PDB file of C-alpha atoms and ligand atoms in Angstrom:
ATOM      1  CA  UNK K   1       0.000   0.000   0.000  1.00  0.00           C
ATOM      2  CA  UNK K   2       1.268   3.170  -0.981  1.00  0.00           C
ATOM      3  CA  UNK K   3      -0.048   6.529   0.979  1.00  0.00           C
ATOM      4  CA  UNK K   4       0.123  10.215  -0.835  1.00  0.00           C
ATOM      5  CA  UNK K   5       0.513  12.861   1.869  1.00  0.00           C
ATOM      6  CA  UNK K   6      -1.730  15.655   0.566  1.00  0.00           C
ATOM      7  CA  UNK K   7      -0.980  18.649   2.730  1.00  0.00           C
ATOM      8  CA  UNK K   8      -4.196  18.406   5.199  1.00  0.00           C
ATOM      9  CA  UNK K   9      -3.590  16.719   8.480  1.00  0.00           C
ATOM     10  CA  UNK K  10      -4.756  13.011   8.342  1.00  0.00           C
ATOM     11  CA  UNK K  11      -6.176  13.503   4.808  1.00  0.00           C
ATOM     12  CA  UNK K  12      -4.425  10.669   2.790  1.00  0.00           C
ATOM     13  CA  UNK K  13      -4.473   9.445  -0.933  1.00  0.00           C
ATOM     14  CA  UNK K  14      -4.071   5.510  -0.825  1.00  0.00           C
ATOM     15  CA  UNK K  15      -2.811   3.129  -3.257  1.00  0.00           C
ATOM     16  CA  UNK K  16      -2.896  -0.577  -2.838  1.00  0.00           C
ATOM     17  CA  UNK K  17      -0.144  -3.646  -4.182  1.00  0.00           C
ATOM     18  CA  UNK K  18      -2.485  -4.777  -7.330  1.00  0.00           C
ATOM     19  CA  UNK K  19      -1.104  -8.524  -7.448  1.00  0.00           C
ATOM     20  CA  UNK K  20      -1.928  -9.591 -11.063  1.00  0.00           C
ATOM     21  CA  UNK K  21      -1.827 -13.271 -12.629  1.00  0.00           C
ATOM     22  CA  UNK K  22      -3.167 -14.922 -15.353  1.00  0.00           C
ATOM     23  CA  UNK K  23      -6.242 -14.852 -13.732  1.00  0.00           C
ATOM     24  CA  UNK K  24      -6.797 -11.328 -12.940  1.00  0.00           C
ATOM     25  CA  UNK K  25      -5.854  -9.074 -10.190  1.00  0.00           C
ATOM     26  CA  UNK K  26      -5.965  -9.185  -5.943  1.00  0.00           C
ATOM     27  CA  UNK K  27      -5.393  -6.513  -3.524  1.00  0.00           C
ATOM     28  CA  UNK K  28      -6.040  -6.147   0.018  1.00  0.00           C
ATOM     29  CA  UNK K  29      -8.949  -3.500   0.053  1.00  0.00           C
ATOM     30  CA  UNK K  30      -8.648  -2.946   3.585  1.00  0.00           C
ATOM     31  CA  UNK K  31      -6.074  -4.436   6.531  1.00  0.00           C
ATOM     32  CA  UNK K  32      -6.100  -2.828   9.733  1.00  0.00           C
ATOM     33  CA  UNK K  33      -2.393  -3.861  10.500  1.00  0.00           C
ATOM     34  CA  UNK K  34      -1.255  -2.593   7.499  1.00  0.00           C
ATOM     35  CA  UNK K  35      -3.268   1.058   8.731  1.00  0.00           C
ATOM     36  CA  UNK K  36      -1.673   1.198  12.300  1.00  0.00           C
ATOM     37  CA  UNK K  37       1.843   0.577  11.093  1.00  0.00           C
ATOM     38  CA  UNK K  38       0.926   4.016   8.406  1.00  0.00           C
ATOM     39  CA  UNK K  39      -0.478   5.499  11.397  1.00  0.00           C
ATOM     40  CA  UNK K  40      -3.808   5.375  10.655  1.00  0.00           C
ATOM     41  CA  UNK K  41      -6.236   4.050  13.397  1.00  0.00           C
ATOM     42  CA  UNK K  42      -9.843   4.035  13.109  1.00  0.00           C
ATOM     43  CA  UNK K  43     -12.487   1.419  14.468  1.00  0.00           C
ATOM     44  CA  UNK K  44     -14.647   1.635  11.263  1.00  0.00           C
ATOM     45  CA  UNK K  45     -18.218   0.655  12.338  1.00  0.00           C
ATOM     46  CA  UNK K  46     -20.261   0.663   9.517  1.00  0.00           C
ATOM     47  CA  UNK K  47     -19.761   0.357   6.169  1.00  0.00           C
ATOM     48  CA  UNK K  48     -21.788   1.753   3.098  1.00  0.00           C
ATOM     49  CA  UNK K  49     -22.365   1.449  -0.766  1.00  0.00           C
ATOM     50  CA  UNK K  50     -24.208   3.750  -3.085  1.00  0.00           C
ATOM     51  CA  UNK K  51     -24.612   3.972  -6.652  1.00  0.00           C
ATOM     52  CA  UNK K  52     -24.756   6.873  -8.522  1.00  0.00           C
ATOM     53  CA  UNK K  53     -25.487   7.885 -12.204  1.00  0.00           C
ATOM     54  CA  UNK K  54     -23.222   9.745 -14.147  1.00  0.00           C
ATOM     55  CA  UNK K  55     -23.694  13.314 -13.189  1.00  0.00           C
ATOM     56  CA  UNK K  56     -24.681  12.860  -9.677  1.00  0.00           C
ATOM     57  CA  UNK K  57     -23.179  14.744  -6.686  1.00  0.00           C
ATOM     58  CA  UNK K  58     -23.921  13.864  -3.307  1.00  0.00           C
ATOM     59  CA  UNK K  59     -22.967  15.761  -0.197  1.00  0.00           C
ATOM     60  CA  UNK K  60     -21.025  17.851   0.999  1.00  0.00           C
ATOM     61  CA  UNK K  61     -21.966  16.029   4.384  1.00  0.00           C
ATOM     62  CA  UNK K  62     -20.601  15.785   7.395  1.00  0.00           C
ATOM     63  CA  UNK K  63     -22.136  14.688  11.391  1.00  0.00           C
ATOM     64  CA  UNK K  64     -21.053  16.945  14.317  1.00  0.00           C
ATOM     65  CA  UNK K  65     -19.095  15.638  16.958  1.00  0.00           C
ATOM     66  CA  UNK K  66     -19.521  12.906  19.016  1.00  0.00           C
ATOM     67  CA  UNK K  67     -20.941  11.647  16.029  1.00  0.00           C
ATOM     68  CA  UNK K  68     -18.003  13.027  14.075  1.00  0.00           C
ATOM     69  CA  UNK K  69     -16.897  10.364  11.436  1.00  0.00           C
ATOM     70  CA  UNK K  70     -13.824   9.219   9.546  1.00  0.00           C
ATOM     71  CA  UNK K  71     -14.478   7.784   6.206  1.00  0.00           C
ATOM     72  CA  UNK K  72     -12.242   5.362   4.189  1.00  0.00           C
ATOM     73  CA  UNK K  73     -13.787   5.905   0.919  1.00  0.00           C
ATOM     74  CA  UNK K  74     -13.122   4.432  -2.415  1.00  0.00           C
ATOM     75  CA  UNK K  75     -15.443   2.995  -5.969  1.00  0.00           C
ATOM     76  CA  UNK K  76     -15.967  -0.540  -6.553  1.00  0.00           C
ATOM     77  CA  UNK K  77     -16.794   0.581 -10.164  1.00  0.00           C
ATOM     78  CA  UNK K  78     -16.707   3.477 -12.044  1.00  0.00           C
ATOM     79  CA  UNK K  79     -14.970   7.211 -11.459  1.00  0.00           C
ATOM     80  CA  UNK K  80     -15.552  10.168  -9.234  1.00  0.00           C
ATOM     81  CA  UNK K  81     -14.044  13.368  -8.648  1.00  0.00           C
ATOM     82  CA  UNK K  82     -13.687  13.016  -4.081  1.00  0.00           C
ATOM     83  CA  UNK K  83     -14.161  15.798  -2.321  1.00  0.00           C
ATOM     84  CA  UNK K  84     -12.883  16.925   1.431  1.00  0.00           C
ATOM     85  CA  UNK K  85     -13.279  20.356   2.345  1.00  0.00           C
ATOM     86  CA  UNK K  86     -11.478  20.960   6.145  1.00  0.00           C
ATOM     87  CA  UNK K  87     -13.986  21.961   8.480  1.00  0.00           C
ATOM     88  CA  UNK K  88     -11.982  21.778  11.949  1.00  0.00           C
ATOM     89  CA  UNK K  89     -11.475  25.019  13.045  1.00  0.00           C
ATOM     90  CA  UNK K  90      -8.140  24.822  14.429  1.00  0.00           C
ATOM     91  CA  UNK K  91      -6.809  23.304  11.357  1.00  0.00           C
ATOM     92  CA  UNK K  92      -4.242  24.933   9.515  1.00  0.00           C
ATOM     93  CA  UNK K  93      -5.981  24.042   6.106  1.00  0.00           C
ATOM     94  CA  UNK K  94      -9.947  25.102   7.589  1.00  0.00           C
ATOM     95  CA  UNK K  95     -11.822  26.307   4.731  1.00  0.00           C
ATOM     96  CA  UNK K  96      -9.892  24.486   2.398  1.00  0.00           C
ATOM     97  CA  UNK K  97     -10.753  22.140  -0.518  1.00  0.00           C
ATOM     98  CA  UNK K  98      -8.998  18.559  -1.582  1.00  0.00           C
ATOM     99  CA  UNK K  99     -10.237  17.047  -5.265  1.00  0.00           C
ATOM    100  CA  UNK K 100      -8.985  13.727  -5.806  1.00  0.00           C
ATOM    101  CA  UNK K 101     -10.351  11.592  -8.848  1.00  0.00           C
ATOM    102  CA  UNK K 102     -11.348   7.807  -7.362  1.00  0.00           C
ATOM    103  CA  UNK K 103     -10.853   5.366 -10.356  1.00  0.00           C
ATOM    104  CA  UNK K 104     -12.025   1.790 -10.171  1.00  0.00           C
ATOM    105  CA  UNK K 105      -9.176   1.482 -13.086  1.00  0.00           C
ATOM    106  CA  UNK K 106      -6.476   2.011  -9.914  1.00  0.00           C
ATOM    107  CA  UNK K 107      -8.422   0.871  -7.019  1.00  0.00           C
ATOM    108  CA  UNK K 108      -6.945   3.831  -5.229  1.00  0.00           C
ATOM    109  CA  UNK K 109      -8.895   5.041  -2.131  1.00  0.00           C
ATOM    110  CA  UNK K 110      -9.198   8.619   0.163  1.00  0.00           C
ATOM    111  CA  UNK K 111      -8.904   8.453   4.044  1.00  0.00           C
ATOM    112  CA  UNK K 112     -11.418  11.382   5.115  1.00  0.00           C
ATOM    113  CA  UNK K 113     -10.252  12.377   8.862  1.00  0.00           C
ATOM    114  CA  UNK K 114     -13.167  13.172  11.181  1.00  0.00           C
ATOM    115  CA  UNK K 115     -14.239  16.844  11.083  1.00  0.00           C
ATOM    116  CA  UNK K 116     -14.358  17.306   6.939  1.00  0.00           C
ATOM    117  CA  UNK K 117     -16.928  17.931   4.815  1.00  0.00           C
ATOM    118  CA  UNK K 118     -17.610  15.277   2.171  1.00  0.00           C
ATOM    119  CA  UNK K 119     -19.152  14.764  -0.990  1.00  0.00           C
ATOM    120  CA  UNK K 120     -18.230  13.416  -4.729  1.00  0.00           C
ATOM    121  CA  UNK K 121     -19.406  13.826  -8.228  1.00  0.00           C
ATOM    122  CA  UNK K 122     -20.165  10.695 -10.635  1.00  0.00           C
ATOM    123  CA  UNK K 123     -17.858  11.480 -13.828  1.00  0.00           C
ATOM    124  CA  UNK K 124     -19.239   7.700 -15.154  1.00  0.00           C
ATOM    125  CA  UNK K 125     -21.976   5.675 -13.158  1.00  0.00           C
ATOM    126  CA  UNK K 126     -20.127   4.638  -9.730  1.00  0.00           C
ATOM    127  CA  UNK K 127     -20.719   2.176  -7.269  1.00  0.00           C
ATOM    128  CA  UNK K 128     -19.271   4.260  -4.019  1.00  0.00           C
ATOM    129  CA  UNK K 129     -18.096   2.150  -1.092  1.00  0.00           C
ATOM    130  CA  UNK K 130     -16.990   3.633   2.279  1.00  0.00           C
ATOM    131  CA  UNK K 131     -16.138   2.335   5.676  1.00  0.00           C
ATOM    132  CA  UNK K 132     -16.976   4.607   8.685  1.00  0.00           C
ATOM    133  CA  UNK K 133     -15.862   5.234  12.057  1.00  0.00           C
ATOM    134  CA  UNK K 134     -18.607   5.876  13.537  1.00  0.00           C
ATOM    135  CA  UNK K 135     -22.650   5.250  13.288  1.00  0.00           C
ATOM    136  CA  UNK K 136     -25.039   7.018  11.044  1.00  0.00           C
ATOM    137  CA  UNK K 137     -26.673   9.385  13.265  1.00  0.00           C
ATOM    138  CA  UNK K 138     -29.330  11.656  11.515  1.00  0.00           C
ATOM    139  CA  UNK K 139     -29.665  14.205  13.846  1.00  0.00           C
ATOM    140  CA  UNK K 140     -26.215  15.043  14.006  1.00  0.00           C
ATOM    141  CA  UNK K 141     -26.113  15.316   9.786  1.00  0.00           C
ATOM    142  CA  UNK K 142     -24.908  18.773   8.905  1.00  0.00           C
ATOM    143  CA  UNK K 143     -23.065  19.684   5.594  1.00  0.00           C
ATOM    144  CA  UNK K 144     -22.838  22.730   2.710  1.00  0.00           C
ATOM    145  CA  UNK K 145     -24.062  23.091  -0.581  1.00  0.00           C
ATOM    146  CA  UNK K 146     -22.563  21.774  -2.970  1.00  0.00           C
ATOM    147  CA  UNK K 147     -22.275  25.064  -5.320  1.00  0.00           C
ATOM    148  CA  UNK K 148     -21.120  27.407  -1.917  1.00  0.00           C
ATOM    149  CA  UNK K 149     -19.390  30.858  -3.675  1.00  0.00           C
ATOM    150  CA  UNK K 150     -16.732  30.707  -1.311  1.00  0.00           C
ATOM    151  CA  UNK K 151     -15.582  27.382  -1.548  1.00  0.00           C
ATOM    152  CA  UNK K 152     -16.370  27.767  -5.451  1.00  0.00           C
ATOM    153  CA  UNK K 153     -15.854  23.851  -5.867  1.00  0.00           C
ATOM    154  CA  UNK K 154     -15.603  22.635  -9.847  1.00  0.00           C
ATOM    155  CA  UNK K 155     -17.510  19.358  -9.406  1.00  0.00           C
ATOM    156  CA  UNK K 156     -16.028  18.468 -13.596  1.00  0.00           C
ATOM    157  CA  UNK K 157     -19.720  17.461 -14.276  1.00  0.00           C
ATOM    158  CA  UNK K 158     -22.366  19.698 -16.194  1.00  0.00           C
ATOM    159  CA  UNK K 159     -25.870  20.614 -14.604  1.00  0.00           C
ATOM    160  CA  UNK K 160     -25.749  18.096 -11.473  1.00  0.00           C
ATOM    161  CA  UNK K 161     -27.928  16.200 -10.146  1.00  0.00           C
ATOM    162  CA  UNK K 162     -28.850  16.781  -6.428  1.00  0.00           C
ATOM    163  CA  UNK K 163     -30.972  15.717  -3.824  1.00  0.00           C
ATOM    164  CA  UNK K 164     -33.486  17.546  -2.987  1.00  0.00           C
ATOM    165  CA  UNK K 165     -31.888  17.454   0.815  1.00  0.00           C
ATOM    166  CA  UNK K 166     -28.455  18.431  -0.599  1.00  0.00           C
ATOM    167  CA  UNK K 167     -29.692  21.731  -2.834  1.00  0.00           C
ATOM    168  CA  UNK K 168     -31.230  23.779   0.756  1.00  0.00           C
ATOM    169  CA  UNK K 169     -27.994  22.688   2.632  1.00  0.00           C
ATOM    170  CA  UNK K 170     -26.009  25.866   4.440  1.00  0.00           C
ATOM    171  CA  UNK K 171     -23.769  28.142   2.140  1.00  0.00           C
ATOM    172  CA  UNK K 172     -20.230  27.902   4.091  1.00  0.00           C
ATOM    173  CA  UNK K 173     -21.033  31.441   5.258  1.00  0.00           C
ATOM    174  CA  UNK K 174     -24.323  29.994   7.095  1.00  0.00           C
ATOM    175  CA  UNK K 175     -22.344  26.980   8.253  1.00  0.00           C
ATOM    176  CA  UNK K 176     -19.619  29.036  10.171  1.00  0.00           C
ATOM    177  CA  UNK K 177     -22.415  31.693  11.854  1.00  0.00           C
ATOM    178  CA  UNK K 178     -24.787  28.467  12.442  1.00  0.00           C
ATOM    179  CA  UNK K 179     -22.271  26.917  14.559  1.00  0.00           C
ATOM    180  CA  UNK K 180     -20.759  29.766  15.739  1.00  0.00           C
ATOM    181  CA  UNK K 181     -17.122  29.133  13.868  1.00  0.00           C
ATOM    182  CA  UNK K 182     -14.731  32.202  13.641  1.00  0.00           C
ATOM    183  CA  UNK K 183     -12.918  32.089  10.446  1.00  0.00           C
TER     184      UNK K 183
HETATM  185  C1  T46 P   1     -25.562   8.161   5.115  1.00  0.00           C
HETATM  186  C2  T46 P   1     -26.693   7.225   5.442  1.00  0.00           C
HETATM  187  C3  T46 P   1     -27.937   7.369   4.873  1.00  0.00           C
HETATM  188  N1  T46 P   1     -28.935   6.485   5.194  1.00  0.00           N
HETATM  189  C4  T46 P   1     -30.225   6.642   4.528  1.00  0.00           C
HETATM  190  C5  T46 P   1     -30.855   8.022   4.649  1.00  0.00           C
HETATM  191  C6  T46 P   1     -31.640   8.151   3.350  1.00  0.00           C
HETATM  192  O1  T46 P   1     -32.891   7.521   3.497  1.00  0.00           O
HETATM  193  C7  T46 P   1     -30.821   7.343   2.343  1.00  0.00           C
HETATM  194  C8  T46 P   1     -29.909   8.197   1.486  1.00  0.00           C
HETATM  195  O2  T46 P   1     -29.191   9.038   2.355  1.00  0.00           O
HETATM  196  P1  T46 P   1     -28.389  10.261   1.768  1.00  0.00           P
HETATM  197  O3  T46 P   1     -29.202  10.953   0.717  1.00  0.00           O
HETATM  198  O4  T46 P   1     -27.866  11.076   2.926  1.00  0.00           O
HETATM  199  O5  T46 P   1     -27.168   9.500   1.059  1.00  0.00           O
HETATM  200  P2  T46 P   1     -25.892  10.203   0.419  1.00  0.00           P
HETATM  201  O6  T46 P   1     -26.262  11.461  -0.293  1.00  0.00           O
HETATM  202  O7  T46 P   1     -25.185   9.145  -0.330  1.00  0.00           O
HETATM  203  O8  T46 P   1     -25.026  10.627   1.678  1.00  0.00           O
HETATM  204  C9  T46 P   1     -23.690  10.165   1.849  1.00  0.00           C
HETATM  205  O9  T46 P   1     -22.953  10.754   0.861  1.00  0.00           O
HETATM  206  C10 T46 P   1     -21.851  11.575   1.175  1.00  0.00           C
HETATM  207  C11 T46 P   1     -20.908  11.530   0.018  1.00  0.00           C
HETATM  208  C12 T46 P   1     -21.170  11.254   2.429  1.00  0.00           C
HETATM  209  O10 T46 P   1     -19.967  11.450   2.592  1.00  0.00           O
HETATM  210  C13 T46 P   1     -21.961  10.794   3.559  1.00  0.00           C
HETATM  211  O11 T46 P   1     -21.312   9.699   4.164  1.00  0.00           O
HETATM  212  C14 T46 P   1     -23.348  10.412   3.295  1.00  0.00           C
HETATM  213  O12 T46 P   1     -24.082  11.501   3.799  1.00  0.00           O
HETATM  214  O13 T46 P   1     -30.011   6.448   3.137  1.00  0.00           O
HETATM  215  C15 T46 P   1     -28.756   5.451   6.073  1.00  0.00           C
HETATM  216  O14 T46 P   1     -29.674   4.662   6.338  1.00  0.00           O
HETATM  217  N2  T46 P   1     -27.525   5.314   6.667  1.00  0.00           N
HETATM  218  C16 T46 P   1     -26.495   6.151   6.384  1.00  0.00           C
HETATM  219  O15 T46 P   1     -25.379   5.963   6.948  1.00  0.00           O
END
């Protein structure tokens, strides 16, 4: 497993060994050893699949604290363009956007620390798969919308296609007064 550093605290790019034969290809999608040794240590909880058409976007979401969750997220088929936008105020990168293309072609994945704002685009249809590290807890859901001004985010898809729960989600502006952020 190789891990790309990407400049935000605990935000990491990961590659796994592809083992190929005659017969196809194997990698180990997840290993918990392999994790600690990189420093990484979560105790994912749940873990969840989605499918999206090509144009989708879903999120930016995120669940408050103790809630708070860490997502290890990567496609089982397709492409997406990954978003993590730093929402922990003390952070050095707050406010701040990370794109990362997820391609089933690579099998390369995106360790979202707790405390970021989340949410991808569907550049072909995508099966999404994610472990998290800690329990779906509706009340707690909070996120931004997915065309905020100030984080001005280019999703690489045309006229997107949004929940009806994602398109009256907070501007960043309303997120920071909402929860009473200083930025
Ligand atoms: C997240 C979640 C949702 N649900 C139910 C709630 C709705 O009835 C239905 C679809 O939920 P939602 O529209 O929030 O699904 P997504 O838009 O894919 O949301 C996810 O997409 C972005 C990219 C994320 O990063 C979040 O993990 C997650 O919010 O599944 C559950 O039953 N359990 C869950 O853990």
């Amino acid at each position: 497993m190789i891990i790309k550093e990407t400049g935000f605290e605990g935000l990491v790019e990961m590659y796994p060994k592809i083992i190929e034969d005659e017969r196809g290809f194997f990698f180990e999608a997840y290993n918990e050893e392999a994790f600690r040794k990189a420093g990484i240590q979560y105790d994912f909880v749940q873990d969840n699949q989605s499918f999206s058409i090509k144009g989708v976007v879903r999120g930016l979401h995120m669940q408050l604290a103790p809630f708070s969750q860490a997502k290890f997220v990567k496609v089982m088929t397709g492409k997406v363009c990954d978003v993590a936008v730093d929402m922990r105020p003390a952070s050095k990168t707050f406010g701040k956007v990370y794109k990362c293309i997820l391609d089933s072609k690579i099998n390369n994945a995106l360790l979202v620390p707790e405390g970021f704002a989340h949410g991808f685009s569907a550049l072909e249809d995508a099966v999404f798969y994610y472990k998290c590290s800690n329990f779906y807890h509706k009340p707690s859901e909070t996120g931004i919308i997915w065309n905020d001004k100030t984080l001005n985010i280019d999703w690489e898809v045309e006229n997107p296609i949004v929940s009806e729960k994602d398109a009256i989600l907070p501007t960043f502006e309303e997120f920071l007064e909402k929860y009473e952020i200083a930025y």
